[in-house]
Amino acid sequence: MRTKLLLLPAAAALLLALSGGCKKTMDSDISSAASASSKLVSISSNKALQPQAGVALGLAGNFAILSKSGITNVFQSAVTGDIGSSPITGAAILVTCAEVSGTIYSVDAAGPLPCTVNNATRLTTAVGDMQTAYTDAAGRSNPDFINLGAGDIGGKTLTPGLYNWTSALIIPTDITISGGPNDVWIFQVSGTLIMSSAVRITLAGGAQAKNIFWQTSGDVTLGTTSHFEGIILGQTGINLQTGATINGRLLAQTAVTLQMNTVVQPQ
């Protein structure tokens, strides 16, 4: 009996030692986690101090619509800003003079009459600048967001930064682009961009369409009566369906298609 009693204090001491060891291990783990968390916050904070620079458009920034393969149109559209197409003939510009509050530029005398200005040199420079701008936007590295929403950004509020999608992007419901007047958004889309009918992009917090760049390798389609904000740098076609509107620019390396649309270049 006495032997059993002597064993009890020894067992208690052993339990206390083990407990102390576990506590030290837990304290060490918590300390390590806190340190890691602190590092993550530090990285995030540093990143926030390095905003994206805007994409330089060069002479392409003087156009509301610029394409290489023509501008088709279903009457009546309304375009505020200059338009043009090169190297294709002006006969591929199907917007009438009355629909454009700006200048219609053509590489030859075959553009819409009587308002077309024949200036192949200006158009060649503008198209070259458009392609340079596309390459710049596509080449931006270290995105802040990768494949956000798995390619579906409906309902989201988008803060300033560089976004990248490795496939198509859809906007099936309204979205908000929120930030200050000097903030920049660059959206890299390695596929098509499709906005559903009647969907709207709303700007908040002073965000400006001139600082929003949508670089897309596939066709862009803006659905019926939808409203879009920003500058579209398309490697292929940009298609606006009936009644769609945009506060921005349509810069396409193939053709732009209009169907009773309103296009207003950003201020």
PDB file of C-alpha atoms in Angstrom, residues 1-258:
ATOM      1  CA  MET A   1       0.000   0.000   0.000  1.00  0.00           C
ATOM      2  CA  ARG A   2       2.837   2.358   0.944  1.00  0.00           C
ATOM      3  CA  THR A   3       4.529   1.644  -2.399  1.00  0.00           C
ATOM      4  CA  LYS A   4       1.412   2.758  -4.275  1.00  0.00           C
ATOM      5  CA  LEU A   5       1.256   5.998  -2.306  1.00  0.00           C
ATOM      6  CA  LEU A   6       4.883   6.769  -3.116  1.00  0.00           C
ATOM      7  CA  LEU A   7       4.152   6.310  -6.823  1.00  0.00           C
ATOM      8  CA  LEU A   8       1.411   8.925  -6.857  1.00  0.00           C
ATOM      9  CA  PRO A   9       3.661  11.999  -6.373  1.00  0.00           C
ATOM     10  CA  ALA A  10       6.021  10.724  -9.056  1.00  0.00           C
ATOM     11  CA  ALA A  11       3.148  10.326 -11.534  1.00  0.00           C
ATOM     12  CA  ALA A  12       1.879  13.784 -10.725  1.00  0.00           C
ATOM     13  CA  ALA A  13       5.315  15.276 -11.346  1.00  0.00           C
ATOM     14  CA  LEU A  14       5.532  13.479 -14.680  1.00  0.00           C
ATOM     15  CA  LEU A  15       2.118  14.839 -15.757  1.00  0.00           C
ATOM     16  CA  LEU A  16       3.154  18.380 -14.809  1.00  0.00           C
ATOM     17  CA  ALA A  17       6.337  18.075 -16.856  1.00  0.00           C
ATOM     18  CA  LEU A  18       4.449  16.794 -19.872  1.00  0.00           C
ATOM     19  CA  SER A  19       1.872  19.559 -19.535  1.00  0.00           C
ATOM     20  CA  GLY A  20       4.582  22.188 -19.376  1.00  0.00           C
ATOM     21  CA  GLY A  21       6.215  20.771 -22.510  1.00  0.00           C
ATOM     22  CA  CYS A  22       2.914  20.853 -24.425  1.00  0.00           C
ATOM     23  CA  LYS A  23       2.316  24.442 -23.333  1.00  0.00           C
ATOM     24  CA  LYS A  24       5.762  25.478 -24.582  1.00  0.00           C
ATOM     25  CA  THR A  25       5.077  23.753 -27.929  1.00  0.00           C
ATOM     26  CA  MET A  26       1.687  25.458 -28.273  1.00  0.00           C
ATOM     27  CA  ASP A  27       3.184  28.831 -27.336  1.00  0.00           C
ATOM     28  CA  SER A  28       5.874  28.299 -29.939  1.00  0.00           C
ATOM     29  CA  ASP A  29       3.297  27.386 -32.625  1.00  0.00           C
ATOM     30  CA  ILE A  30       1.159  30.423 -31.806  1.00  0.00           C
ATOM     31  CA  SER A  31       4.220  32.644 -31.909  1.00  0.00           C
ATOM     32  CA  SER A  32       5.203  31.218 -35.320  1.00  0.00           C
ATOM     33  CA  ALA A  33       1.674  31.710 -36.689  1.00  0.00           C
ATOM     34  CA  ALA A  34       1.610  35.288 -35.430  1.00  0.00           C
ATOM     35  CA  SER A  35       4.960  35.931 -37.061  1.00  0.00           C
ATOM     36  CA  ALA A  36       3.726  34.476 -40.392  1.00  0.00           C
ATOM     37  CA  SER A  37       0.540  36.513 -40.177  1.00  0.00           C
ATOM     38  CA  SER A  38       2.598  39.632 -39.531  1.00  0.00           C
ATOM     39  CA  LYS A  39       4.670  38.899 -42.641  1.00  0.00           C
ATOM     40  CA  LEU A  40       1.527  38.442 -44.773  1.00  0.00           C
ATOM     41  CA  VAL A  41       0.117  41.762 -43.574  1.00  0.00           C
ATOM     42  CA  SER A  42       3.451  43.395 -44.325  1.00  0.00           C
ATOM     43  CA  ILE A  43       3.515  41.989 -47.876  1.00  0.00           C
ATOM     44  CA  SER A  44      -0.083  43.099 -48.455  1.00  0.00           C
ATOM     45  CA  SER A  45       0.675  46.574 -47.122  1.00  0.00           C
ATOM     46  CA  ASN A  46       3.747  46.963 -49.311  1.00  0.00           C
ATOM     47  CA  LYS A  47       1.758  45.839 -52.371  1.00  0.00           C
ATOM     48  CA  ALA A  48      -0.911  48.439 -51.672  1.00  0.00           C
ATOM     49  CA  LEU A  49       1.762  51.132 -51.850  1.00  0.00           C
ATOM     50  CA  GLN A  50       2.635  50.190 -55.443  1.00  0.00           C
ATOM     51  CA  PRO A  51      -0.431  50.937 -57.629  1.00  0.00           C
ATOM     52  CA  GLN A  52      -0.621  50.004 -61.309  1.00  0.00           C
ATOM     53  CA  ALA A  53       0.463  52.583 -63.848  1.00  0.00           C
ATOM     54  CA  GLY A  54      -2.035  53.377 -66.568  1.00  0.00           C
ATOM     55  CA  VAL A  55      -1.672  52.008 -70.096  1.00  0.00           C
ATOM     56  CA  ALA A  56      -0.350  54.625 -72.530  1.00  0.00           C
ATOM     57  CA  LEU A  57      -2.615  54.740 -75.584  1.00  0.00           C
ATOM     58  CA  GLY A  58      -0.640  57.206 -77.670  1.00  0.00           C
ATOM     59  CA  LEU A  59      -2.588  58.535 -80.631  1.00  0.00           C
ATOM     60  CA  ALA A  60      -5.130  55.714 -80.218  1.00  0.00           C
ATOM     61  CA  GLY A  61      -6.291  57.619 -77.137  1.00  0.00           C
ATOM     62  CA  ASN A  62      -7.814  60.238 -79.454  1.00  0.00           C
ATOM     63  CA  PHE A  63     -10.322  57.735 -80.866  1.00  0.00           C
ATOM     64  CA  ALA A  64     -13.624  56.538 -79.452  1.00  0.00           C
ATOM     65  CA  ILE A  65     -13.572  53.697 -82.018  1.00  0.00           C
ATOM     66  CA  LEU A  66     -10.497  52.414 -83.818  1.00  0.00           C
ATOM     67  CA  SER A  67     -10.207  49.174 -85.760  1.00  0.00           C
ATOM     68  CA  LYS A  68      -8.168  47.453 -88.433  1.00  0.00           C
ATOM     69  CA  SER A  69     -10.954  45.636 -90.331  1.00  0.00           C
ATOM     70  CA  GLY A  70     -13.831  48.090 -90.432  1.00  0.00           C
ATOM     71  CA  ILE A  71     -16.796  49.342 -88.409  1.00  0.00           C
ATOM     72  CA  THR A  72     -20.184  47.838 -89.231  1.00  0.00           C
ATOM     73  CA  ASN A  73     -23.367  49.469 -88.005  1.00  0.00           C
ATOM     74  CA  VAL A  74     -27.126  49.087 -87.718  1.00  0.00           C
ATOM     75  CA  PHE A  75     -28.624  52.588 -87.844  1.00  0.00           C
ATOM     76  CA  GLN A  76     -28.966  54.613 -85.674  1.00  0.00           C
ATOM     77  CA  SER A  77     -25.940  54.712 -83.381  1.00  0.00           C
ATOM     78  CA  ALA A  78     -24.470  57.748 -81.614  1.00  0.00           C
ATOM     79  CA  VAL A  79     -20.701  58.105 -81.209  1.00  0.00           C
ATOM     80  CA  THR A  80     -19.028  60.933 -79.313  1.00  0.00           C
ATOM     81  CA  GLY A  81     -15.389  61.095 -80.373  1.00  0.00           C
ATOM     82  CA  ASP A  82     -13.281  60.357 -83.440  1.00  0.00           C
ATOM     83  CA  ILE A  83     -13.483  57.027 -85.267  1.00  0.00           C
ATOM     84  CA  GLY A  84     -11.375  55.345 -87.922  1.00  0.00           C
ATOM     85  CA  SER A  85     -10.174  52.101 -89.445  1.00  0.00           C
ATOM     86  CA  SER A  86      -6.870  51.075 -91.021  1.00  0.00           C
ATOM     87  CA  PRO A  87      -5.445  49.517 -93.129  1.00  0.00           C
ATOM     88  CA  ILE A  88      -8.815  48.521 -94.594  1.00  0.00           C
ATOM     89  CA  THR A  89     -10.502  50.855 -97.067  1.00  0.00           C
ATOM     90  CA  GLY A  90     -12.874  53.535 -95.813  1.00  0.00           C
ATOM     91  CA  ALA A  91     -15.692  51.668 -97.557  1.00  0.00           C
ATOM     92  CA  ALA A  92     -15.659  49.320 -94.537  1.00  0.00           C
ATOM     93  CA  ILE A  93     -16.694  52.175 -92.220  1.00  0.00           C
ATOM     94  CA  LEU A  94     -20.486  51.947 -92.249  1.00  0.00           C
ATOM     95  CA  VAL A  95     -21.303  54.675 -89.738  1.00  0.00           C
ATOM     96  CA  THR A  96     -22.914  57.777 -91.246  1.00  0.00           C
ATOM     97  CA  CYS A  97     -21.672  61.304 -90.686  1.00  0.00           C
ATOM     98  CA  ALA A  98     -24.801  62.227 -88.710  1.00  0.00           C
ATOM     99  CA  GLU A  99     -24.085  59.478 -86.168  1.00  0.00           C
ATOM    100  CA  VAL A 100     -20.638  60.769 -85.184  1.00  0.00           C
ATOM    101  CA  SER A 101     -19.886  63.817 -83.044  1.00  0.00           C
ATOM    102  CA  GLY A 102     -16.241  63.896 -84.023  1.00  0.00           C
ATOM    103  CA  THR A 103     -14.098  63.145 -87.063  1.00  0.00           C
ATOM    104  CA  ILE A 104     -14.315  60.048 -89.247  1.00  0.00           C
ATOM    105  CA  TYR A 105     -10.834  59.144 -90.490  1.00  0.00           C
ATOM    106  CA  SER A 106     -10.183  56.923 -93.497  1.00  0.00           C
ATOM    107  CA  VAL A 107      -7.109  55.714 -95.388  1.00  0.00           C
ATOM    108  CA  ASP A 108      -8.764  56.694 -98.670  1.00  0.00           C
ATOM    109  CA  ALA A 109     -11.634  58.680-100.153  1.00  0.00           C
ATOM    110  CA  ALA A 110     -14.073  55.790 -99.868  1.00  0.00           C
ATOM    111  CA  GLY A 111     -15.239  56.603 -96.323  1.00  0.00           C
ATOM    112  CA  PRO A 112     -18.642  58.062 -95.356  1.00  0.00           C
ATOM    113  CA  LEU A 113     -19.461  61.226 -97.282  1.00  0.00           C
ATOM    114  CA  PRO A 114     -19.274  64.138 -97.070  1.00  0.00           C
ATOM    115  CA  CYS A 115     -17.476  64.219 -93.706  1.00  0.00           C
ATOM    116  CA  THR A 116     -14.623  61.693 -93.996  1.00  0.00           C
ATOM    117  CA  VAL A 117     -11.087  62.981 -93.525  1.00  0.00           C
ATOM    118  CA  ASN A 118      -8.491  61.101 -95.546  1.00  0.00           C
ATOM    119  CA  ASN A 119      -5.426  60.714 -93.307  1.00  0.00           C
ATOM    120  CA  ALA A 120      -3.680  57.367 -93.704  1.00  0.00           C
ATOM    121  CA  THR A 121      -0.594  58.508 -91.796  1.00  0.00           C
ATOM    122  CA  ARG A 122      -2.574  59.426 -88.685  1.00  0.00           C
ATOM    123  CA  LEU A 123      -4.436  56.127 -88.772  1.00  0.00           C
ATOM    124  CA  THR A 124      -1.275  54.069 -89.247  1.00  0.00           C
ATOM    125  CA  THR A 125       0.274  55.700 -86.183  1.00  0.00           C
ATOM    126  CA  ALA A 126      -2.887  55.300 -84.122  1.00  0.00           C
ATOM    127  CA  VAL A 127      -3.227  51.597 -84.985  1.00  0.00           C
ATOM    128  CA  GLY A 128       0.427  51.031 -84.142  1.00  0.00           C
ATOM    129  CA  ASP A 129      -0.093  52.742 -80.772  1.00  0.00           C
ATOM    130  CA  MET A 130      -3.201  50.624 -80.172  1.00  0.00           C
ATOM    131  CA  GLN A 131      -1.190  47.440 -80.692  1.00  0.00           C
ATOM    132  CA  THR A 132       1.581  48.710 -78.405  1.00  0.00           C
ATOM    133  CA  ALA A 133      -0.981  49.477 -75.706  1.00  0.00           C
ATOM    134  CA  TYR A 134      -2.435  45.979 -76.033  1.00  0.00           C
ATOM    135  CA  THR A 135       1.018  44.431 -75.664  1.00  0.00           C
ATOM    136  CA  ASP A 136       1.720  46.604 -72.615  1.00  0.00           C
ATOM    137  CA  ALA A 137      -1.525  45.623 -70.870  1.00  0.00           C
ATOM    138  CA  ALA A 138      -1.111  41.936 -71.741  1.00  0.00           C
ATOM    139  CA  GLY A 139       2.474  41.921 -70.515  1.00  0.00           C
ATOM    140  CA  ARG A 140       1.835  43.256 -67.007  1.00  0.00           C
ATOM    141  CA  SER A 141       3.054  40.686 -64.465  1.00  0.00           C
ATOM    142  CA  ASN A 142       2.389  39.729 -60.834  1.00  0.00           C
ATOM    143  CA  PRO A 143      -1.419  40.109 -60.872  1.00  0.00           C
ATOM    144  CA  ASP A 144      -3.237  40.967 -57.661  1.00  0.00           C
ATOM    145  CA  PHE A 145      -6.107  38.633 -58.593  1.00  0.00           C
ATOM    146  CA  ILE A 146      -5.938  35.428 -60.652  1.00  0.00           C
ATOM    147  CA  ASN A 147      -9.085  33.797 -62.098  1.00  0.00           C
ATOM    148  CA  LEU A 148     -11.364  35.736 -59.757  1.00  0.00           C
ATOM    149  CA  GLY A 149     -14.764  34.056 -59.537  1.00  0.00           C
ATOM    150  CA  ALA A 150     -13.487  31.267 -61.795  1.00  0.00           C
ATOM    151  CA  GLY A 151     -14.209  33.591 -64.710  1.00  0.00           C
ATOM    152  CA  ASP A 152     -17.641  34.789 -63.472  1.00  0.00           C
ATOM    153  CA  ILE A 153     -17.505  38.220 -61.815  1.00  0.00           C
ATOM    154  CA  GLY A 154     -21.243  38.896 -61.666  1.00  0.00           C
ATOM    155  CA  GLY A 155     -22.267  40.811 -58.535  1.00  0.00           C
ATOM    156  CA  LYS A 156     -18.720  41.671 -57.498  1.00  0.00           C
ATOM    157  CA  THR A 157     -17.135  44.969 -56.502  1.00  0.00           C
ATOM    158  CA  LEU A 158     -13.724  45.333 -58.139  1.00  0.00           C
ATOM    159  CA  THR A 159     -11.016  47.333 -56.370  1.00  0.00           C
ATOM    160  CA  PRO A 160      -7.944  48.815 -58.115  1.00  0.00           C
ATOM    161  CA  GLY A 161      -5.252  46.438 -59.319  1.00  0.00           C
ATOM    162  CA  LEU A 162      -4.161  43.936 -61.941  1.00  0.00           C
ATOM    163  CA  TYR A 163      -6.577  41.089 -62.676  1.00  0.00           C
ATOM    164  CA  ASN A 164      -5.799  38.013 -64.772  1.00  0.00           C
ATOM    165  CA  TRP A 165      -8.036  35.292 -66.172  1.00  0.00           C
ATOM    166  CA  THR A 166      -6.505  32.339 -68.002  1.00  0.00           C
ATOM    167  CA  SER A 167      -9.728  31.643 -69.911  1.00  0.00           C
ATOM    168  CA  ALA A 168     -13.011  33.355 -70.790  1.00  0.00           C
ATOM    169  CA  LEU A 169     -14.685  35.989 -68.601  1.00  0.00           C
ATOM    170  CA  ILE A 170     -18.420  36.501 -68.168  1.00  0.00           C
ATOM    171  CA  ILE A 171     -20.382  39.319 -66.516  1.00  0.00           C
ATOM    172  CA  PRO A 172     -23.894  37.873 -66.057  1.00  0.00           C
ATOM    173  CA  THR A 173     -25.083  40.382 -63.423  1.00  0.00           C
ATOM    174  CA  ASP A 174     -24.259  43.959 -62.444  1.00  0.00           C
ATOM    175  CA  ILE A 175     -20.795  44.784 -61.100  1.00  0.00           C
ATOM    176  CA  THR A 176     -19.224  47.824 -59.441  1.00  0.00           C
ATOM    177  CA  ILE A 177     -15.745  49.210 -60.048  1.00  0.00           C
ATOM    178  CA  SER A 178     -14.797  51.127 -56.917  1.00  0.00           C
ATOM    179  CA  GLY A 179     -11.774  53.318 -56.238  1.00  0.00           C
ATOM    180  CA  GLY A 180     -10.371  56.824 -56.402  1.00  0.00           C
ATOM    181  CA  PRO A 181     -10.066  59.113 -59.436  1.00  0.00           C
ATOM    182  CA  ASN A 182      -6.385  58.256 -59.943  1.00  0.00           C
ATOM    183  CA  ASP A 183      -6.656  54.501 -59.364  1.00  0.00           C
ATOM    184  CA  VAL A 184      -6.028  52.084 -62.235  1.00  0.00           C
ATOM    185  CA  TRP A 185      -7.647  48.771 -63.149  1.00  0.00           C
ATOM    186  CA  ILE A 186      -6.163  46.403 -65.728  1.00  0.00           C
ATOM    187  CA  PHE A 187      -8.130  43.279 -66.645  1.00  0.00           C
ATOM    188  CA  GLN A 188      -6.231  40.628 -68.614  1.00  0.00           C
ATOM    189  CA  VAL A 189      -8.561  38.120 -70.286  1.00  0.00           C
ATOM    190  CA  SER A 190      -7.079  35.146 -72.159  1.00  0.00           C
ATOM    191  CA  GLY A 191     -10.324  34.369 -73.949  1.00  0.00           C
ATOM    192  CA  THR A 192     -13.677  35.937 -74.763  1.00  0.00           C
ATOM    193  CA  LEU A 193     -15.412  38.595 -72.692  1.00  0.00           C
ATOM    194  CA  ILE A 194     -19.200  38.402 -72.595  1.00  0.00           C
ATOM    195  CA  MET A 195     -21.537  40.783 -70.787  1.00  0.00           C
ATOM    196  CA  SER A 196     -25.140  39.644 -70.549  1.00  0.00           C
ATOM    197  CA  SER A 197     -28.114  41.699 -71.699  1.00  0.00           C
ATOM    198  CA  ALA A 198     -29.292  44.570 -69.461  1.00  0.00           C
ATOM    199  CA  VAL A 199     -26.254  44.203 -67.171  1.00  0.00           C
ATOM    200  CA  ARG A 200     -24.501  47.368 -65.979  1.00  0.00           C
ATOM    201  CA  ILE A 201     -21.057  48.355 -64.772  1.00  0.00           C
ATOM    202  CA  THR A 202     -21.275  51.129 -62.179  1.00  0.00           C
ATOM    203  CA  LEU A 203     -18.361  53.313 -61.101  1.00  0.00           C
ATOM    204  CA  ALA A 204     -18.037  54.260 -57.431  1.00  0.00           C
ATOM    205  CA  GLY A 205     -15.749  56.343 -55.226  1.00  0.00           C
ATOM    206  CA  GLY A 206     -14.560  58.579 -58.038  1.00  0.00           C
ATOM    207  CA  ALA A 207     -13.319  55.766 -60.336  1.00  0.00           C
ATOM    208  CA  GLN A 208     -12.895  56.947 -63.931  1.00  0.00           C
ATOM    209  CA  ALA A 209     -13.467  55.009 -67.141  1.00  0.00           C
ATOM    210  CA  LYS A 210     -10.250  56.409 -68.638  1.00  0.00           C
ATOM    211  CA  ASN A 211      -8.273  54.461 -66.008  1.00  0.00           C
ATOM    212  CA  ILE A 212      -9.961  51.099 -66.641  1.00  0.00           C
ATOM    213  CA  PHE A 213      -8.392  48.805 -69.248  1.00  0.00           C
ATOM    214  CA  TRP A 214      -9.888  45.542 -70.517  1.00  0.00           C
ATOM    215  CA  GLN A 215      -7.258  43.598 -72.504  1.00  0.00           C
ATOM    216  CA  THR A 216      -8.926  40.648 -74.200  1.00  0.00           C
ATOM    217  CA  SER A 217      -7.489  38.063 -76.581  1.00  0.00           C
ATOM    218  CA  GLY A 218     -10.902  36.783 -77.705  1.00  0.00           C
ATOM    219  CA  ASP A 219     -14.047  38.469 -79.006  1.00  0.00           C
ATOM    220  CA  VAL A 220     -15.838  40.960 -76.765  1.00  0.00           C
ATOM    221  CA  THR A 221     -19.648  40.933 -76.746  1.00  0.00           C
ATOM    222  CA  LEU A 222     -21.765  43.492 -74.889  1.00  0.00           C
ATOM    223  CA  GLY A 223     -25.333  42.233 -74.582  1.00  0.00           C
ATOM    224  CA  THR A 224     -28.536  44.019 -75.527  1.00  0.00           C
ATOM    225  CA  THR A 225     -29.096  47.271 -73.555  1.00  0.00           C
ATOM    226  CA  SER A 226     -26.067  46.582 -71.346  1.00  0.00           C
ATOM    227  CA  HIS A 227     -23.803  49.388 -70.127  1.00  0.00           C
ATOM    228  CA  PHE A 228     -20.009  49.101 -70.054  1.00  0.00           C
ATOM    229  CA  GLU A 229     -17.263  51.276 -68.561  1.00  0.00           C
ATOM    230  CA  GLY A 230     -13.630  51.435 -69.623  1.00  0.00           C
ATOM    231  CA  ILE A 231     -11.252  51.063 -72.532  1.00  0.00           C
ATOM    232  CA  ILE A 232     -11.463  47.790 -74.449  1.00  0.00           C
ATOM    233  CA  LEU A 233      -8.184  46.669 -76.028  1.00  0.00           C
ATOM    234  CA  GLY A 234      -9.310  43.752 -78.171  1.00  0.00           C
ATOM    235  CA  GLN A 235      -6.997  41.472 -80.113  1.00  0.00           C
ATOM    236  CA  THR A 236      -9.995  40.375 -82.176  1.00  0.00           C
ATOM    237  CA  GLY A 237     -13.536  41.759 -82.600  1.00  0.00           C
ATOM    238  CA  ILE A 238     -15.667  43.981 -80.374  1.00  0.00           C
ATOM    239  CA  ASN A 239     -19.410  43.440 -80.815  1.00  0.00           C
ATOM    240  CA  LEU A 240     -22.105  45.640 -79.310  1.00  0.00           C
ATOM    241  CA  GLN A 241     -25.584  44.170 -79.477  1.00  0.00           C
ATOM    242  CA  THR A 242     -28.767  46.229 -79.869  1.00  0.00           C
ATOM    243  CA  GLY A 243     -28.949  49.220 -77.552  1.00  0.00           C
ATOM    244  CA  ALA A 244     -25.729  48.538 -75.642  1.00  0.00           C
ATOM    245  CA  THR A 245     -23.848  51.610 -74.396  1.00  0.00           C
ATOM    246  CA  ILE A 246     -20.277  52.288 -73.330  1.00  0.00           C
ATOM    247  CA  ASN A 247     -18.446  55.077 -71.581  1.00  0.00           C
ATOM    248  CA  GLY A 248     -15.011  54.251 -72.919  1.00  0.00           C
ATOM    249  CA  ARG A 249     -13.167  53.328 -76.115  1.00  0.00           C
ATOM    250  CA  LEU A 250     -13.462  50.441 -78.562  1.00  0.00           C
ATOM    251  CA  LEU A 251      -9.958  49.624 -79.822  1.00  0.00           C
ATOM    252  CA  ALA A 252     -10.081  46.444 -81.904  1.00  0.00           C
ATOM    253  CA  GLN A 253      -7.387  44.703 -83.910  1.00  0.00           C
ATOM    254  CA  THR A 254     -10.091  43.299 -86.206  1.00  0.00           C
ATOM    255  CA  ALA A 255     -13.589  44.822 -86.551  1.00  0.00           C
ATOM    256  CA  VAL A 256     -16.090  46.717 -84.406  1.00  0.00           C
ATOM    257  CA  THR A 257     -19.793  45.931 -84.783  1.00  0.00           C
ATOM    258  CA  LEU A 258     -22.464  48.448 -83.758  1.00  0.00           C
TER     259      LEU A 258
END
